[in-house]
Coordinates of C-alpha atoms in Angstrom, one line a residue:
X4 CA -6.8 60.7 -8.4
X5 CA -9.3 63.2 -6.9
X6 CA -11.6 65.0 -9.3
X7 CA -10.0 68.0 -10.8
X8 CA -11.4 71.4 -9.6
X9 CA -10.7 74.2 -12.0
X10 CA -11.5 77.8 -11.3
X11 CA -10.9 81.4 -12.6
X12 CA -9.5 84.6 -11.2
X13 CA -10.4 88.0 -12.5
X14 CA -9.9 90.7 -9.9
X15 CA -11.5 93.6 -11.7
X16 CA -14.3 91.7 -13.4
X17 CA -15.7 90.1 -10.3
X18 CA -15.6 93.2 -8.2
X19 CA -17.2 95.5 -10.8
X20 CA -19.4 98.2 -9.0
X21 CA -22.5 97.2 -10.9
X22 CA -24.1 94.4 -8.9
X23 CA -26.2 93.2 -11.9
X24 CA -23.1 92.8 -14.0
X25 CA -21.3 91.1 -11.2
X26 CA -24.1 88.6 -10.6
X27 CA -24.4 88.0 -14.3
X28 CA -20.7 87.2 -14.6
X29 CA -20.7 84.9 -11.6
X30 CA -23.8 83.1 -12.9
X31 CA -21.8 82.6 -16.1
X32 CA -18.9 81.1 -14.2
X33 CA -21.3 78.6 -12.5
X34 CA -23.2 77.8 -15.7
X35 CA -19.8 77.1 -17.4
X36 CA -19.1 74.4 -14.9
X37 CA -16.2 76.1 -13.2
X38 CA -15.6 75.2 -9.6
X39 CA -14.4 78.3 -7.8
X40 CA -13.2 81.9 -8.0
X41 CA -9.8 82.9 -6.7
X42 CA -9.2 86.5 -5.5
X43 CA -5.8 87.9 -4.9
X44 CA -4.5 90.4 -2.3
X45 CA -2.1 93.3 -2.5
X46 CA -1.9 96.4 -0.4
X47 CA 0.2 98.6 -2.7
X48 CA 1.9 96.9 -5.5
X49 CA 4.6 98.7 -7.5
X50 CA 2.6 101.7 -8.7
X51 CA 0.1 101.8 -5.8
X52 CA -2.4 99.4 -7.3
X53 CA -3.9 96.8 -5.0
X54 CA -7.0 95.0 -3.8
X55 CA -8.0 93.6 -0.4
X56 CA -8.4 89.9 -0.6
X57 CA -10.8 89.6 2.3
X58 CA -13.1 92.3 1.0
X59 CA -12.9 90.9 -2.6
X60 CA -13.8 87.4 -1.3
X61 CA -16.7 88.9 0.7
X62 CA -18.0 90.6 -2.5
X63 CA -18.0 87.4 -4.5
X64 CA -19.5 85.2 -1.7
X65 CA -22.3 87.7 -1.0
X66 CA -23.0 88.0 -4.8
X67 CA -23.6 84.3 -5.4
X68 CA -24.9 81.6 -3.0
X69 CA -23.1 78.6 -4.6
X70 CA -19.6 79.7 -5.6
X71 CA -16.6 78.8 -3.5
X72 CA -13.7 81.3 -3.1
X73 CA -10.0 80.9 -2.6
X74 CA -8.0 83.9 -1.4
X75 CA -4.7 83.3 -3.1
X76 CA -2.7 84.6 -1.5
X77 CA -3.5 86.8 1.5
X78 CA -0.6 88.7 2.9
X79 CA -1.2 87.7 6.5
X80 CA 2.2 88.7 7.6
X81 CA 1.3 92.4 6.9
X82 CA -1.9 92.1 9.1
X83 CA -2.6 91.6 12.8
X84 CA -3.7 87.9 13.4
X85 CA -6.4 88.9 15.8
X86 CA -8.1 91.2 13.3
X87 CA -7.6 88.6 10.5
X88 CA -9.2 85.9 12.6
X89 CA -12.2 88.1 13.4
X90 CA -12.7 88.8 9.7
X91 CA -12.5 85.1 8.8
X92 CA -15.0 84.2 11.6
X93 CA -17.5 86.7 10.4
X94 CA -17.1 85.7 6.8
X95 CA -17.6 82.1 7.7
X96 CA -20.9 83.0 9.3
X97 CA -22.1 84.5 6.0
X98 CA -20.7 81.7 3.7
X99 CA -19.9 78.6 5.7
X100 CA -17.8 76.1 4.0
X101 CA -17.2 78.2 0.9
X102 CA -13.9 79.8 1.7
X103 CA -10.3 78.6 1.5
X104 CA -7.6 80.9 2.8
X105 CA -4.2 81.0 1.0
X106 CA -1.5 82.9 2.8
X107 CA 1.9 84.1 1.7
X108 CA 4.5 86.8 2.0
X109 CA 5.0 89.8 -0.2
X110 CA 8.2 89.6 -2.0
X111 CA 8.1 91.3 -5.4
X112 CA 7.9 94.8 -4.0
X113 CA 9.7 95.4 -0.7
X114 CA 8.1 98.8 -0.3
X115 CA 4.7 97.2 0.0
X116 CA 6.1 95.5 3.1
X117 CA 7.9 98.4 4.6
X118 CA 5.1 100.9 4.0
X119 CA 2.8 98.5 5.9
X120 CA 5.0 98.9 8.9
X121 CA 6.8 95.6 8.6
X122 CA 10.6 95.1 8.3
X123 CA 11.1 93.1 5.0
X124 CA 13.9 91.2 6.7
X125 CA 11.5 89.7 9.3
X126 CA 8.3 89.3 7.2
X127 CA 8.8 85.5 7.0
X128 CA 9.1 85.0 10.8
X129 CA 6.2 87.4 11.3
X130 CA 4.0 85.3 9.0
X131 CA 4.9 82.1 10.8
X132 CA 3.8 83.6 14.1
X133 CA 0.7 85.1 12.6
X134 CA -0.2 81.7 11.1
X135 CA 0.1 79.9 14.3
X136 CA -2.1 82.5 16.1
X137 CA -4.8 82.6 13.5
X138 CA -5.1 78.9 13.5
X139 CA -5.4 78.7 17.3
X140 CA -7.9 81.6 17.4
X141 CA -10.0 80.0 14.6
X142 CA -10.0 76.8 16.5
X143 CA -11.7 78.6 19.4
X144 CA -8.8 78.6 21.8
X145 CA -8.3 81.3 24.4
X146 CA -4.8 82.5 23.5
X147 CA -2.2 84.1 25.7
X148 CA 1.0 84.7 23.7
X149 CA 4.0 87.0 24.1
X150 CA 6.0 86.5 20.9
X151 CA 8.5 88.3 18.8
X152 CA 5.9 90.3 16.9
X153 CA 2.5 89.9 18.6
X154 CA 1.2 90.0 22.2
X155 CA -2.2 88.5 23.1
X156 CA -3.7 88.2 26.5
X157 CA -6.6 85.9 27.0
X158 CA -7.6 86.5 23.4
X159 CA -10.5 84.6 21.9
X160 CA -12.5 84.7 18.6
X161 CA -16.0 83.3 18.6
X162 CA -18.0 81.9 16.9
X163 CA -15.6 79.2 15.7
X164 CA -15.9 78.7 11.9
X165 CA -17.9 75.6 11.1
X166 CA -16.8 73.9 9.0
X167 CA -13.2 74.7 9.5
X168 CA -11.6 77.1 7.0
X169 CA -8.7 75.4 5.2
X170 CA -5.5 77.4 5.3
X171 CA -3.1 76.7 2.5
X172 CA 0.4 78.0 2.1
X173 CA 1.6 79.9 -1.0
X174 CA 5.1 80.3 -2.2
X175 CA 7.9 78.0 -3.3
X176 CA 11.2 76.5 -2.3
X177 CA 12.4 75.3 1.1
X178 CA 10.4 77.9 3.1
X179 CA 7.1 76.8 1.5
X180 CA 7.8 73.2 2.2
X181 CA 8.6 73.9 5.8
X182 CA 5.7 76.2 6.4
X183 CA 3.2 73.9 4.7
X184 CA 4.4 70.9 6.6
X185 CA 4.3 72.8 9.9
X186 CA 1.2 74.9 9.6
X187 CA -0.8 74.3 6.4
X188 CA -3.7 72.2 5.3
X189 CA -2.2 72.3 1.9
X190 CA 0.0 74.2 -0.6
X191 CA -0.9 76.7 -3.4
X192 CA 1.8 77.1 -6.0
X193 CA 2.3 79.8 -8.5
X194 CA 5.0 80.6 -11.1
X195 CA 6.3 77.0 -11.0
X196 CA 6.7 74.3 -13.6
X197 CA 4.8 71.0 -13.4
X198 CA 8.0 69.2 -12.5
X199 CA 8.7 71.7 -9.7
X200 CA 5.1 71.3 -8.5
X201 CA 5.4 67.5 -8.3
X202 CA 8.8 67.7 -6.5
X203 CA 7.5 70.3 -4.0
X204 CA 4.3 68.3 -3.3
X205 CA 6.3 65.2 -2.5
X206 CA 8.7 67.1 -0.3
X207 CA 5.8 68.6 1.7
X208 CA 4.3 65.1 2.3
X209 CA 7.7 63.8 3.5
X210 CA 8.3 66.8 5.7
X211 CA 4.8 66.5 7.3
X212 CA 5.4 62.8 8.0
X213 CA 8.7 63.8 9.7
X214 CA 6.8 66.0 12.0
X215 CA 4.4 63.2 12.8
X216 CA 1.6 65.4 11.5
X217 CA -1.3 64.5 9.3
X218 CA -0.3 64.9 5.7
X219 CA -1.7 68.0 4.0
X220 CA -4.4 67.0 1.5
X221 CA -5.0 70.2 -0.5
X222 CA -2.7 70.9 -3.4
X223 CA -3.3 73.6 -6.0
X224 CA -1.7 76.0 -8.5
X225 CA -2.5 79.4 -9.9
X226 CA -1.5 79.8 -13.6
X227 CA -1.5 83.0 -15.6
X228 CA -2.5 82.3 -19.2
X229 CA -3.4 84.0 -22.4
X230 CA -6.4 82.5 -24.1
X231 CA -7.7 83.2 -27.6
X232 CA -8.5 81.3 -30.8
X233 CA -5.4 83.1 -32.2
X234 CA -2.4 81.8 -30.3
X235 CA -0.3 84.8 -31.3
X236 CA -2.9 87.2 -30.1
X237 CA -3.2 85.3 -26.8
X238 CA 0.5 85.7 -26.2
X239 CA 0.4 89.4 -27.1
X240 CA -2.4 90.1 -24.7
X241 CA -0.8 88.1 -21.9
X242 CA 2.6 89.8 -22.3
X243 CA 1.1 93.3 -22.2
X244 CA -0.9 92.4 -19.0
X245 CA 1.9 90.8 -17.1
X246 CA 4.6 93.3 -18.1
X247 CA 2.3 96.1 -16.9
X248 CA 1.7 94.5 -13.6
X249 CA 5.1 93.0 -12.7
X250 CA 7.4 95.5 -14.6
X251 CA 9.5 92.7 -16.1
X252 CA 9.6 91.3 -19.6
X253 CA 7.1 88.5 -20.4
X254 CA 10.0 86.3 -21.5
X255 CA 10.8 85.7 -17.8
X256 CA 7.3 84.1 -17.4
X257 CA 6.8 82.5 -20.8
X258 CA 7.5 78.9 -19.6
X259 CA 5.3 79.1 -16.6
X260 CA 2.5 81.4 -18.0
X261 CA 1.3 79.7 -21.1
X262 CA -0.5 81.4 -24.0
X263 CA -2.5 79.9 -26.8
X264 CA -5.8 78.3 -27.7
X265 CA -7.8 76.5 -25.0
X266 CA -6.7 73.2 -26.5
X267 CA -3.0 74.2 -26.3
X268 CA -3.3 75.6 -22.7
X269 CA -5.1 72.4 -21.6
X270 CA -2.3 70.3 -23.0
X271 CA 0.3 72.4 -21.1
X272 CA -1.7 72.1 -17.8
X273 CA -2.1 68.3 -18.0
X274 CA 1.2 67.5 -16.2
X275 CA 0.0 69.6 -13.2
X276 CA -3.2 67.6 -12.9
X277 CA -1.3 64.3 -13.3
X278 CA 1.1 65.5 -10.5
X279 CA -1.6 65.9 -7.9
X280 CA -2.8 69.5 -8.5
X281 CA -6.4 69.0 -7.5
X282 CA -7.2 72.7 -7.6
X283 CA -6.1 74.7 -10.6
X284 CA -7.0 78.4 -11.0
X285 CA -6.4 80.1 -14.3
X286 CA -5.7 83.8 -14.3
X287 CA -6.8 84.4 -17.9
X288 CA -6.1 87.3 -20.2
X289 CA -8.5 87.4 -23.2
X290 CA -10.5 89.8 -25.3
X291 CA -13.2 90.2 -22.7
X292 CA -14.2 88.7 -19.4
X293 CA -17.0 86.8 -21.0
X294 CA -14.5 85.3 -23.5
X295 CA -12.2 84.5 -20.7
X296 CA -14.8 82.6 -18.7
X297 CA -15.8 80.6 -21.8
X298 CA -12.2 79.8 -22.7
X299 CA -11.4 78.6 -19.2
X300 CA -14.5 76.4 -19.3
X301 CA -13.2 74.9 -22.5
X302 CA -9.8 74.3 -20.9
X303 CA -11.5 72.5 -18.1
X304 CA -13.5 70.3 -20.4
X305 CA -10.5 69.4 -22.5
X306 CA -8.2 68.9 -19.5
X307 CA -10.8 66.7 -17.7
X308 CA -11.1 64.5 -20.7
X309 CA -7.3 64.2 -21.1
X310 CA -6.7 63.4 -17.5
X311 CA -9.6 61.0 -17.4
X312 CA -8.2 59.1 -20.4
X313 CA -4.8 58.5 -18.8

């Protein structure tokens, strides 16, 4: 079993406008022994809130010279692949080897898709085409392509990122299996049980073998969680946060978004690690961002000991 890498996501905290506070928080992440920071991406989610994943990743990478960043997940199907490839090439020059790109489709708010100029009915096919083009462009190819959604003539993006930027596929179900097996270096799950994670991972490996393609080697999961010394308080804080963001009752998430003490959350995460989730990102809700970092670090310590003992 590969060593567990556990990181943290806090969109607002790590993009605070005060650079001194931002560096202090990121230093705390590193000193706590966490392995990466994950930044999300939304253009206009439900009430208009959002954050650009590429800009957020740049902010973190330029604020700390050791941290790795996962963009999880970038809505590539709502962007032009030529422009996305240029951003990735430039970012790789600034922070080589410290970025992993997770990509997915917007699904929870169809208006986010249509207001970006994309037909929600075709967003999946558009992502597939964009994925193929971004990979070819980042590999340094000169690309001529006349497809359903994009037209490129003798297009090229240089310099080629070195080392290569891993591209992992977000999502679930049959589409995530197919897309990862066909295009991805790995899979990034969210809102799934440990049992479903293990099943999907195995299906991806089998599907890649059927395509005579090298097996994806990167498997991770993002997990919302409430963390506090008082388990009831942890649940209350998490419910308020998720209901405000997703506009659905927390009860719909309670079995895949745990809340409790660090010890309780570590116990609930153990089956993911044992099922091959090498990269786990916690999206914590706590009393403060400092408390969240410390609690996630405790989860990592407890989880590492539990997995190492099995």
